[in-house]
mmCIF file of C-alpha atoms and ligand atoms in Angstrom:
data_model
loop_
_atom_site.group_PDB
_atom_site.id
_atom_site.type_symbol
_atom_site.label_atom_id
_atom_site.label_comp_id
_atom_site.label_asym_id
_atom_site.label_seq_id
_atom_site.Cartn_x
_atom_site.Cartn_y
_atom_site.Cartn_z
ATOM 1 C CA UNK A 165 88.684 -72.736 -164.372
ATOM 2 C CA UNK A 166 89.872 -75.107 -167.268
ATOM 3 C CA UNK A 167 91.912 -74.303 -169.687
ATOM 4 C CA UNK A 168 89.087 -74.519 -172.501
ATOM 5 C CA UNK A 169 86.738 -73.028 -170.305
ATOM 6 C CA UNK A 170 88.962 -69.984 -170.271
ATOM 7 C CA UNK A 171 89.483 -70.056 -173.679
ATOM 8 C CA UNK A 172 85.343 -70.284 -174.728
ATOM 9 C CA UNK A 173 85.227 -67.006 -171.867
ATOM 10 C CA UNK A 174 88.246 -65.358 -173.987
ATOM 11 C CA UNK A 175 86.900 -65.767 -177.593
ATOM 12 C CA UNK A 176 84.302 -63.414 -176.434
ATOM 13 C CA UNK A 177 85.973 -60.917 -174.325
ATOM 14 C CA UNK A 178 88.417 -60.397 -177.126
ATOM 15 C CA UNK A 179 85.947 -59.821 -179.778
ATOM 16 C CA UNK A 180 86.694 -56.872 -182.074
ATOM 17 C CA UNK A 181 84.890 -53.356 -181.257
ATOM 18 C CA UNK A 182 81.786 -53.153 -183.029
ATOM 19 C CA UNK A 183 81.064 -51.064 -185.653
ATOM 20 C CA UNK A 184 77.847 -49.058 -184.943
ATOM 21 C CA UNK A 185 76.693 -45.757 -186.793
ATOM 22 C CA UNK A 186 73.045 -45.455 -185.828
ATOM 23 C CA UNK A 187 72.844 -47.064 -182.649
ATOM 24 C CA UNK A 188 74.728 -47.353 -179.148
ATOM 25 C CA UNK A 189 74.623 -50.759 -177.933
ATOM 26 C CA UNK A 190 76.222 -51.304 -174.101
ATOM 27 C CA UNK A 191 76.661 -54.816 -173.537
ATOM 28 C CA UNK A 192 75.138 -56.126 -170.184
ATOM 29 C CA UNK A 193 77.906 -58.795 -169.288
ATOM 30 C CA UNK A 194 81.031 -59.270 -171.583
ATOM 31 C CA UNK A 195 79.702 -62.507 -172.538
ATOM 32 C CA UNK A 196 75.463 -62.058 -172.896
ATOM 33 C CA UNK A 197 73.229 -59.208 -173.530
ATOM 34 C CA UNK A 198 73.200 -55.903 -174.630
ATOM 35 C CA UNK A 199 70.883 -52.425 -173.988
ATOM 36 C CA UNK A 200 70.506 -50.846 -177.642
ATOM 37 C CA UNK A 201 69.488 -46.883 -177.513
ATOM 38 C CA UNK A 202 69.189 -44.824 -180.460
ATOM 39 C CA UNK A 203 65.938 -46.467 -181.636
ATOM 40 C CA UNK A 204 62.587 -45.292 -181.146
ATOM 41 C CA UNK A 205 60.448 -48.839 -182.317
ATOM 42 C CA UNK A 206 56.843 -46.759 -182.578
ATOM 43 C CA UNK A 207 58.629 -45.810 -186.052
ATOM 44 C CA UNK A 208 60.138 -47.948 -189.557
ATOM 45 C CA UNK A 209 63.104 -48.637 -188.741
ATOM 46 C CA UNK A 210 65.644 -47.479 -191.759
ATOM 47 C CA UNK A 211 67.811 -50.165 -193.580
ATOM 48 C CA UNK A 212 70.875 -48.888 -191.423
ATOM 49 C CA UNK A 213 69.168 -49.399 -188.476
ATOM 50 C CA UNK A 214 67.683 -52.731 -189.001
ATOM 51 C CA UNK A 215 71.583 -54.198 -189.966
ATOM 52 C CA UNK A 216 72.752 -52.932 -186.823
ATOM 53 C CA UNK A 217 70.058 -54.080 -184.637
ATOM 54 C CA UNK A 218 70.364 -57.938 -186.686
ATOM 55 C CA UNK A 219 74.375 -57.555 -185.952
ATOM 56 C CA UNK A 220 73.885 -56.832 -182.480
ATOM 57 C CA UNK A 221 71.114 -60.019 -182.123
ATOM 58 C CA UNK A 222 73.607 -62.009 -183.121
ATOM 59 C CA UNK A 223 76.295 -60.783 -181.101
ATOM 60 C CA UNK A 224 74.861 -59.973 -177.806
ATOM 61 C CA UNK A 225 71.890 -62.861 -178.060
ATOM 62 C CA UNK A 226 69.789 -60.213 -175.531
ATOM 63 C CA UNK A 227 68.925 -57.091 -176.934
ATOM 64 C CA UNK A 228 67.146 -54.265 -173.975
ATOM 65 C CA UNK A 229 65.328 -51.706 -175.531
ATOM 66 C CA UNK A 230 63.823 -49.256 -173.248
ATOM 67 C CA UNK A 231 61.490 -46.135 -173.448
ATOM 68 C CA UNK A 232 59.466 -48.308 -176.250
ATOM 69 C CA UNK A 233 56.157 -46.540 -176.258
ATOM 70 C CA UNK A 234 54.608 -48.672 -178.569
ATOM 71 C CA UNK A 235 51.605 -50.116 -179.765
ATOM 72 C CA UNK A 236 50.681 -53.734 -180.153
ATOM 73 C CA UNK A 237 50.559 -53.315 -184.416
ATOM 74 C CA UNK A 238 54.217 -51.698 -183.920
ATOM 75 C CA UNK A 239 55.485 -54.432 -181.519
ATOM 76 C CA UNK A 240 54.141 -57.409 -184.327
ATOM 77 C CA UNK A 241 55.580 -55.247 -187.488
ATOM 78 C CA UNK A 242 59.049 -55.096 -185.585
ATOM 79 C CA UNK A 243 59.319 -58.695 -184.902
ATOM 80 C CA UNK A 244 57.897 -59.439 -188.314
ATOM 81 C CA UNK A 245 61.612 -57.674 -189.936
ATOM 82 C CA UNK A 246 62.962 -61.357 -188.042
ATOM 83 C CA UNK A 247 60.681 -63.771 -189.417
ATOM 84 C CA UNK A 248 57.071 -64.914 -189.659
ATOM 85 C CA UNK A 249 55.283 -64.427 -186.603
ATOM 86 C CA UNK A 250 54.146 -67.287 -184.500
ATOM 87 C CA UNK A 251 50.509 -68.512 -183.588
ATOM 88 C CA UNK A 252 50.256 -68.682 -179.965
ATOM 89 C CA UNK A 253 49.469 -72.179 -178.730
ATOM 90 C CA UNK A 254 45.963 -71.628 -177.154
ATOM 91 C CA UNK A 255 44.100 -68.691 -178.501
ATOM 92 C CA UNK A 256 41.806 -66.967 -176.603
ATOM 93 C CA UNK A 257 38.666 -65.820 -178.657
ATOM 94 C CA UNK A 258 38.920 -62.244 -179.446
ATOM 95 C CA UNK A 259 42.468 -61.821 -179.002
ATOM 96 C CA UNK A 260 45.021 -60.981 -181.546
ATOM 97 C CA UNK A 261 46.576 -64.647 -182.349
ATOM 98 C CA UNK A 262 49.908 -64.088 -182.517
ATOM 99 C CA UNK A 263 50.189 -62.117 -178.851
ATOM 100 C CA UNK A 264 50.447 -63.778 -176.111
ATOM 101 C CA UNK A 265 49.302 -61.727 -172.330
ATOM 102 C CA UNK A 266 51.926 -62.137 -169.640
ATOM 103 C CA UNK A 267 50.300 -61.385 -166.683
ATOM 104 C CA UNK A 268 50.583 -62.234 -163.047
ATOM 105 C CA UNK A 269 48.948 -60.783 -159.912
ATOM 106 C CA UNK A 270 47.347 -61.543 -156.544
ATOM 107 C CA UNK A 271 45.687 -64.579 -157.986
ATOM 108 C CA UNK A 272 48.417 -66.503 -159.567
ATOM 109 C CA UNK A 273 49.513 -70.234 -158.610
ATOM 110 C CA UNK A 274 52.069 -70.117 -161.465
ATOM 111 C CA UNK A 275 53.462 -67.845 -164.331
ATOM 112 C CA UNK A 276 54.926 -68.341 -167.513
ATOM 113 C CA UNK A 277 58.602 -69.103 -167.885
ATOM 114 C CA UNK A 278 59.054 -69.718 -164.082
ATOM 115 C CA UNK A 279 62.298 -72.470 -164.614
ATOM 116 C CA UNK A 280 65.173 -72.151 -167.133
ATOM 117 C CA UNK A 281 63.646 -72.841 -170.879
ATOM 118 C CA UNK A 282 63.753 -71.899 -174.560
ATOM 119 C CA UNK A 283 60.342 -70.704 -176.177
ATOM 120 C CA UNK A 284 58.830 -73.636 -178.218
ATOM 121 C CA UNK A 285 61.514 -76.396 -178.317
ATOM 122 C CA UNK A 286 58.921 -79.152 -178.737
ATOM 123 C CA UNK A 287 57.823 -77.465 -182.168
ATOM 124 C CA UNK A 288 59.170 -78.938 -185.370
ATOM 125 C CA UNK A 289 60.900 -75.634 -185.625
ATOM 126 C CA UNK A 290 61.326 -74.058 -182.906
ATOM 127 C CA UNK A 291 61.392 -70.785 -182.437
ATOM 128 C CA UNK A 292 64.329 -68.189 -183.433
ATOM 129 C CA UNK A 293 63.303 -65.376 -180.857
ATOM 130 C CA UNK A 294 60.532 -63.992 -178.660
ATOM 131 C CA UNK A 295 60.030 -60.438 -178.106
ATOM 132 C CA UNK A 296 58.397 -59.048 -174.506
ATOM 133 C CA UNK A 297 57.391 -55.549 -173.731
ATOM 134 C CA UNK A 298 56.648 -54.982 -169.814
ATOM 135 C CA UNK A 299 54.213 -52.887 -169.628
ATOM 136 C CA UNK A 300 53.199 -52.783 -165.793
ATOM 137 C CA UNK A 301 56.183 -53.417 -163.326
ATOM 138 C CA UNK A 302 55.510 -54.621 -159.844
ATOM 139 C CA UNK A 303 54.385 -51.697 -157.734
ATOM 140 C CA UNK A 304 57.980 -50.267 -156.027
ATOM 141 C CA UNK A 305 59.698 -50.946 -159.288
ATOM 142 C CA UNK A 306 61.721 -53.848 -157.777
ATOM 143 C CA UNK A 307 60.999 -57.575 -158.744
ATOM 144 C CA UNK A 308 59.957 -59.430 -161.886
ATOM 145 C CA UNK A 309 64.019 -59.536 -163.098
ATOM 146 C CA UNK A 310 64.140 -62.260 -165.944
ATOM 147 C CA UNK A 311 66.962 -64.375 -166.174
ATOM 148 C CA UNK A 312 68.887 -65.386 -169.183
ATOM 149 C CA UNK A 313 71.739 -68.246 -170.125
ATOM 150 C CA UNK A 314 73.983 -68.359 -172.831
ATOM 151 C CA UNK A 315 73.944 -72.167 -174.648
ATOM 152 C CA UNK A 316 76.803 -71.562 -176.613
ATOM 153 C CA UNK A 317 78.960 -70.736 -173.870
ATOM 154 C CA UNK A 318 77.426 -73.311 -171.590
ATOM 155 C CA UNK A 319 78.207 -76.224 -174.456
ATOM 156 C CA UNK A 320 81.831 -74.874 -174.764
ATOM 157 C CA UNK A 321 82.587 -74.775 -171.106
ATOM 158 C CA UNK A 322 82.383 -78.347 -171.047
ATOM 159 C CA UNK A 323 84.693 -80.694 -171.436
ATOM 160 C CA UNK A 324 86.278 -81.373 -174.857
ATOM 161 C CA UNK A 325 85.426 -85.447 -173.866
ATOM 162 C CA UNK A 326 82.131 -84.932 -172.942
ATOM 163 C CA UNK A 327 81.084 -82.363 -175.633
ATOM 164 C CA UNK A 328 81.957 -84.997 -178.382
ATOM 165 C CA UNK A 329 79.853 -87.278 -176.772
ATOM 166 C CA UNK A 330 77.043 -84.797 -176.859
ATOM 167 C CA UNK A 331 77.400 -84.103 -180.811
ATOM 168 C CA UNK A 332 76.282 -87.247 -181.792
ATOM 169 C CA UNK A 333 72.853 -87.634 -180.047
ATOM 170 C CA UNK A 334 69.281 -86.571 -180.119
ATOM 171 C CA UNK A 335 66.723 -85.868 -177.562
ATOM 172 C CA UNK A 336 63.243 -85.380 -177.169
ATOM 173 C CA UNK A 337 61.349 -82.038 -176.411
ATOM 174 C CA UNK A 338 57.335 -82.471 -175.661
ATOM 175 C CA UNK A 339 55.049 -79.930 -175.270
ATOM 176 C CA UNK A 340 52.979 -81.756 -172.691
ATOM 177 C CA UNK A 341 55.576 -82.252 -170.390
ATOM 178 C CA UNK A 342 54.959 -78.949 -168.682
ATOM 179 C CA UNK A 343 51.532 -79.558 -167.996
ATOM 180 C CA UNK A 344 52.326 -82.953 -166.607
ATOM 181 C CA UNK A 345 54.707 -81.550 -164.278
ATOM 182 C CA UNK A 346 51.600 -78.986 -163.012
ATOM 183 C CA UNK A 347 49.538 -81.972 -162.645
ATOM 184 C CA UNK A 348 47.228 -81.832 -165.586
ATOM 185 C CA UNK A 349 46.414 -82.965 -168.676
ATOM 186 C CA UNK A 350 46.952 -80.483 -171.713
ATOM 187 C CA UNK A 351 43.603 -79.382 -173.065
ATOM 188 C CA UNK A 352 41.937 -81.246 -175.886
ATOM 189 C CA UNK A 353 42.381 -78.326 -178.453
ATOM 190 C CA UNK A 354 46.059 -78.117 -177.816
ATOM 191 C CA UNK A 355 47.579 -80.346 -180.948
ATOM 192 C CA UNK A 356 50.632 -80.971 -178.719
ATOM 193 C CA UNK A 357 54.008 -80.973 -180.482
ATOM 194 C CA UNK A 358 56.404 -83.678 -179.614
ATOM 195 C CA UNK A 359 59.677 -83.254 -181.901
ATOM 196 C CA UNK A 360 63.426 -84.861 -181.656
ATOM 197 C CA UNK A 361 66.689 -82.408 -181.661
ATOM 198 C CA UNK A 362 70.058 -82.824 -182.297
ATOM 199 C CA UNK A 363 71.610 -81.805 -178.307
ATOM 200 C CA UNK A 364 74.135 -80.003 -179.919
ATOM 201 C CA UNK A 365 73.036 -78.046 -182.741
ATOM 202 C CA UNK A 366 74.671 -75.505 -184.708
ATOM 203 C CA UNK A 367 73.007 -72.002 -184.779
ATOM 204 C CA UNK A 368 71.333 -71.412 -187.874
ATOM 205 C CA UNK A 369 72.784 -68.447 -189.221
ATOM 206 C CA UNK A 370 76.168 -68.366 -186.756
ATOM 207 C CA UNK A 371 76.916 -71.767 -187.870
ATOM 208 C CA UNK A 372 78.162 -71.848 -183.838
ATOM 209 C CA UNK A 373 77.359 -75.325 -181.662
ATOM 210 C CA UNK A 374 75.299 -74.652 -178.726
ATOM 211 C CA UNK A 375 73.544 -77.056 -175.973
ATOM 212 C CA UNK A 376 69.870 -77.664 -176.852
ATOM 213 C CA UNK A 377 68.439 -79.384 -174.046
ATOM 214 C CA UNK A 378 66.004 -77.647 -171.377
ATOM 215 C CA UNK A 379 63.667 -79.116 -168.075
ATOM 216 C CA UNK A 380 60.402 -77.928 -169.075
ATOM 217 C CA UNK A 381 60.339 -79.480 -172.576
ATOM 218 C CA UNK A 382 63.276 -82.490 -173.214
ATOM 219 C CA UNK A 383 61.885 -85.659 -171.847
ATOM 220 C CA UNK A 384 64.694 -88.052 -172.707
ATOM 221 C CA UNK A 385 67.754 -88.834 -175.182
ATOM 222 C CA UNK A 386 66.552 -92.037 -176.908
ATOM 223 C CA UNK A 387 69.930 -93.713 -177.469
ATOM 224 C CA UNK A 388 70.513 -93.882 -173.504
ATOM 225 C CA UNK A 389 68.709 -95.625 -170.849
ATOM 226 C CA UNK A 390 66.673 -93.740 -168.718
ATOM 227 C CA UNK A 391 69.035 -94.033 -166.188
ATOM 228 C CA UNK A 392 71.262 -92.394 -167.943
ATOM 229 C CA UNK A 393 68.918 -89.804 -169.917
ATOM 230 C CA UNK A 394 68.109 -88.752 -166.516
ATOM 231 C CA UNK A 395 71.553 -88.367 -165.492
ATOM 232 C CA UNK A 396 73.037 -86.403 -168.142
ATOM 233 C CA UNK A 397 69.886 -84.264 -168.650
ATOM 234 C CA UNK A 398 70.472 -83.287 -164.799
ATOM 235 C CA UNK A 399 74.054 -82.839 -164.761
ATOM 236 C CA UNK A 400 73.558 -80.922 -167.622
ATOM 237 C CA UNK A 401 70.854 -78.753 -166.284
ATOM 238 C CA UNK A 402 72.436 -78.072 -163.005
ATOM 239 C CA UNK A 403 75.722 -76.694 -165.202
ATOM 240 C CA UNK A 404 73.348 -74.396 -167.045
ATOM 241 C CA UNK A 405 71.712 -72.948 -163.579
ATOM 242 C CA UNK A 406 74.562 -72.939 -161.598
ATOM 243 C CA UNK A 407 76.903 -71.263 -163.416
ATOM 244 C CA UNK A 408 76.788 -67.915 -162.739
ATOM 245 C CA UNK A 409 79.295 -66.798 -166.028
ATOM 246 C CA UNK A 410 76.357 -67.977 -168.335
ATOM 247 C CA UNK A 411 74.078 -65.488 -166.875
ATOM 248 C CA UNK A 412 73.159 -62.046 -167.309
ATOM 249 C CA UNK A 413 69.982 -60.773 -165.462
ATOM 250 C CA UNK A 414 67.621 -57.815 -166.845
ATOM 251 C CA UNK A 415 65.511 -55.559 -164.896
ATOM 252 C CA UNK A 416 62.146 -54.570 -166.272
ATOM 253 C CA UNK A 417 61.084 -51.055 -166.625
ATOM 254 C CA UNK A 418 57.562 -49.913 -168.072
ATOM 255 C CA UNK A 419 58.398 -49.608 -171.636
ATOM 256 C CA UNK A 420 60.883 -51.782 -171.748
ATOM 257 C CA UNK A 421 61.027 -54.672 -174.441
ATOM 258 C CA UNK A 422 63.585 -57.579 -174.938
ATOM 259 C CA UNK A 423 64.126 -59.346 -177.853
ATOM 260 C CA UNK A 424 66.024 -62.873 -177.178
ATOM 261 C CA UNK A 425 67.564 -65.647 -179.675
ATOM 262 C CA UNK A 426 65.311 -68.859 -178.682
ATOM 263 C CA UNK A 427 67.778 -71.066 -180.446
ATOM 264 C CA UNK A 428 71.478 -70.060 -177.883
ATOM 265 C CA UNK A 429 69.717 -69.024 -175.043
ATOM 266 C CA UNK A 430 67.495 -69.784 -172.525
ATOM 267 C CA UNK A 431 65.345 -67.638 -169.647
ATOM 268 C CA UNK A 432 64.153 -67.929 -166.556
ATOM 269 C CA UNK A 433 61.303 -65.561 -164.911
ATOM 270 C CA UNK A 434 61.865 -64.734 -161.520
ATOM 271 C CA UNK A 435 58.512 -64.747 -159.752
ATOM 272 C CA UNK A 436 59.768 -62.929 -156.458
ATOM 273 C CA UNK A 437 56.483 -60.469 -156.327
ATOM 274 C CA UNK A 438 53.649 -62.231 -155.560
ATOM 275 C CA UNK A 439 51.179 -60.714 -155.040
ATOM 276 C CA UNK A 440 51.902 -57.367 -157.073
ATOM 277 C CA UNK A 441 50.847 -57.575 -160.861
ATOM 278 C CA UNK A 442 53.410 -57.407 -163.365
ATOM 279 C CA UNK A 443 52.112 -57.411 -167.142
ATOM 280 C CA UNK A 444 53.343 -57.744 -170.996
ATOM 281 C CA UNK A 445 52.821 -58.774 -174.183
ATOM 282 C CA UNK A 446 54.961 -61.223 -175.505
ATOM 283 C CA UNK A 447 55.289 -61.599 -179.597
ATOM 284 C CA UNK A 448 57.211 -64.853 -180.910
ATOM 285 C CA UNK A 449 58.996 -65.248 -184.339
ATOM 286 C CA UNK A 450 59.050 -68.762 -186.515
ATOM 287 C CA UNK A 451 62.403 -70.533 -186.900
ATOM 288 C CA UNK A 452 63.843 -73.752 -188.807
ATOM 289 C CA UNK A 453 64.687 -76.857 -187.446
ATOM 290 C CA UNK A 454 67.767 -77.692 -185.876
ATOM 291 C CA UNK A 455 70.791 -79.083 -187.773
ATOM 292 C CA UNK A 456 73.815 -80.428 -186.193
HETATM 293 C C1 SIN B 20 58.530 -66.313 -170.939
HETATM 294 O O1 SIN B 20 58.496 -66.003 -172.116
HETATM 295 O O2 SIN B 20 58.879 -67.424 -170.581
HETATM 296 C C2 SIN B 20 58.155 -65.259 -169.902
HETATM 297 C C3 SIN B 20 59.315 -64.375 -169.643
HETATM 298 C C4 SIN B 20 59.023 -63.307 -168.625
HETATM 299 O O3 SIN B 20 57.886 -63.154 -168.188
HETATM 300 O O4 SIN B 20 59.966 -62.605 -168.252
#
């Protein structure tokens, strides 16, 4: 490995212990992720609580929370200590608008968040975190895994050349793009955000540079050709999905819920059951929009 690739891998596997009193929080890799226990969510959470489990968001990116018996009111009023909730894009009458069903069974052609992404990139602020509670695991308990990548770590593993390169440009994220790429048109009562990013943003409240680019969502960086748009935005995405380091992986029980930082990391749903159900609810918070 490079020299400043070791060095990015270092910063974080040298970090100082943390200093928890309410919680226990056990770290999934060194360098993403983190299973917090010591919190029951279907209860307030007390001020002590809450500082730890924002410290630990910041620090892990991941947070696991398992055994969460919990209601749909107690799911929204957690997220809601984070931020303004957000609207899901396409309502469904009757529903509760800021929930959104994940849900795949026997008569799935696709699920949600099947491909390395960020929630809601294309928004003009995009969104800080998402919070999913499994509910119903695929029958044998095996399956459904969710993937996640850490974009700090992925922009400071590159080179020192080609990261300054990065800082200075934008790129375009548009919310139709995955519906193109599933052959259709998005519906008429989707207002369909289409926004421009700095690449290289710094996080909001780390102040820490991270790589802001994802398949589903970034069509193009305007001050290339598309030549070279395409290029970079490949090369890029291949380092993000082949490089194991960036990765941690988190295996869903019933009752488990993850809460994950939209803005350094991205997921990727692994969609190995077919045709078993698997089922959630998936509550996402507001953010601000990127600043390099
Ligand atoms: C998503 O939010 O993209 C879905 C994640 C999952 O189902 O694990």
């Amino acid at each position: 490995m490079e020299e400043y690739a070791l060095q990015a891998v270092e910063r974080l596997t040298t970090r100082p212990a943390e200093p928890y009193e309410t919680l226990s929080v056990d770290p999934v890799t060194p360098l993403l992720g983190a299973e917090v226990s010591g919190v029951d969510l279907s209860q307030e959470l007390t001020p002590q609580q809450e500082k730890e489990i924002k410290h630990a968001f910041l620090t892990h990116h991941v947070l696991v929370f398992r055994d969460q018996d919990i209601t749909p009111e107690q799911h929204k009023r957690f997220a809601a200590l984070f931020g303004e909730l957000h609207p899901v894009s396409l309502p469904v009458e009757g529903s509760d608008p800021h929930i959104l069903e994940i849900r795949a069974d026997k008569d799935s052609r696709m699920v949600a968040g099947d491909g390395w992404h960020a929630d809601g990139t294309a928004d003009p602020e995009p969104s800080l975190g998402s919070m999913l509670h499994i509910t119903t695991v695929p029958e044998g308990g095996s399956g459904g895994d969710t993937m996640f990548a850490n974009m700090h770590l992925a922009y400071e593993m590159l080179s020192p050349t080609l990261r300054s390169f990065l800082d200075g440009l934008t790129a375009v994220h548009d919310g139709a793009l995955p519906w193109r790429a599933a052959g259709q048109n998005p519906p008429p009562e989707y207002d369909v955000p289409r926004n421009e990013h700095p690449v290289v943003p710094r996080h909001p409240e780390t102040g820490r540079k991270l790589l802001f680019v994802n398949g589903p969502y970034t069509s193009h960086i305007p001050l290339l050709s598309k030549a070279e748009s395409d290029a970079l935005l490949a090369m890029l995405y291949g380092h993000i999905a082949n490089t194991p380091l960036l990765h941690c992986r988190v295996r869903w029980q019933p009752g488990t819920l993850v809460f994950w930082d939209n803005r350094c990391v991205q997921h990727h749903a692994v969609w190995d059951y077919f045709p078993l159900t698997r089922h959630g609810r998936r509550v996402a918070i507001e953010g601000t929009r990127p600043q390099s």
